[in-house]
Amino acid sequence: MLDVAINHAVVIDTEKSVEKKINIGIKDGKVVLLTTDTLIATRVIEAKNLIASPGFIDVHGHVDGYAYSGELSACQGITTTVGGNCGLSPVDIADFFARQMRDGFVINQAELIGHSFSLRQAVGIADPYRQASPEEFAAMEQLTRTALQAGACGVSFGLDYSPGASFVEITALANVCAEFNRVMPIHTRLFTQNDLYSLFEVLAVAKRTGVRLLISHFVYQYGTGIMEEALQIIDQAIENGIDVKIDSGMYTDWTTFIGTATFDEQTIADNEMRFSDMVVASGKYLGKRLDRELYLKMRKHYPNESVICFMGNKAEIYTALKKSYAMPSTDIGTYKKGEGHPQIAGSFPKYFKEMVKERGDLSLIEAVTKATLLPAKTFGFAHKGVIKVGSDADITLFDFEHLKDNADFPDRGKPDAKPTGIEYVLVNGTLAVDQGGFTGEKAGRIIRV
Ligand SMILES: [Zn+2]
């Protein structure tokens, strides 16, 4: 007897780029049968009018074992999340994986080792503006090697958060990452909002080391009126043989901790950012716009609370995500209920609704492939990103006609409002979302690369 049968869905075959009406049989966490016969099973899902997609893979998240972020991810159709981004990760990856396995988790978790906060702190660098010494390089290289041996899927950087990180420092870790043939996601170092040099810097690292690059939340970095030029630089780099991809969410307004270098007075001045364009995303002042007084108070007393910065050109989201090398992502953080940025709950439904249904930038098959198979191939996640016999039964069933994000910024609405239209989400054959409701099942696995 099958564990689960999904009957009458339209199944997206991401490898052959076709849609087909075929029924899916699942046993022991795997797809075991694809047939036109109607299937019976312990649990039968009647999926007429639903699309069956491989579960979405979020290449840029900060779920990192936090239960509510796992729930919000599952509810937007994500079955695998890549954590440890922007240079912020656990340092002991083996221990992180062991804890996650012991406690169980709702979705699959892959993890990066993070340079800019985590490795730097681990070797004793407290000042983000300080360059690492040769001894500190060596110590970071060793920690990176250990993490990659433990199955971390790459090395992440958040260069905005460690302005002191030199080219030599980045290159040293890129070499280790390249040696393991893993991915290097980089949140680039922006000196101003129009800084394309930051892109040349990371491409130079890739050229020198051969590392496979993924430039993080590309629209947050370059969606400020310079997207066309930024994408031309990437196109050119690819033509020159550099392996580079980008990811982006569906928003231009980024968020991070108020205490980071990104919100230093000088950075704010250099970028001509205005306090009135910033809204508090967590804690006591949730939903409040900043003014100078609140800014100073939060920097001093609440450095770990998040603030959203409204900026950017919305049209550039679509320009970026249309690129064949672009993947959708959330940049989800860890927040309490009712807090956060709408990206934590709305990103993937918004991507399909706006780019496929409303604008026609992508076909449904293209959009699904960029959210599933492309990330699986990029990171080397075997048996994912595809629905075929033998693949992991990570499947998202959604109602394309009614798919809709409901999350909004905290000064206007609920940032964690769950979307409409994500009806069923299976993680390794177990329902994490059932008839649109979160089940709390913990069938996620850790993914060691
Ligand atoms: Zn980042």
PDB file of C-alpha atoms and ligand atoms in Angstrom, residues 60 62 85-86 157-158 161 187 216-217 221 331, ligand 1:
ATOM      1  CA  HIS A  60      18.673  32.397   0.679  1.00  0.00           C
ATOM      2  CA  HIS A  62      18.040  32.490   7.758  1.00  0.00           C
ATOM      3  CA  ASN A  85      23.589  33.173   4.676  1.00  0.00           C
ATOM      4  CA  CYS A  86      25.132  36.666   4.786  1.00  0.00           C
ATOM      5  CA  PHE A 157      29.723  36.275   3.126  1.00  0.00           C
ATOM      6  CA  GLY A 158      27.986  39.442   4.251  1.00  0.00           C
ATOM      7  CA  TYR A 161      28.714  43.558   7.849  1.00  0.00           C
ATOM      8  CA  HIS A 187      26.034  39.619   0.094  1.00  0.00           C
ATOM      9  CA  SER A 216      22.686  37.161  -2.642  1.00  0.00           C
ATOM     10  CA  HIS A 217      19.453  39.177  -2.665  1.00  0.00           C
ATOM     11  CA  GLN A 221      22.019  45.225  -3.645  1.00  0.00           C
ATOM     12  CA  ASP A 331      15.886  36.239   2.943  1.00  0.00           C
TER      13      ASP A 331
HETATM   14 ZN    ZN B   1      22.277  39.627   3.323  1.00  0.00          ZN
END
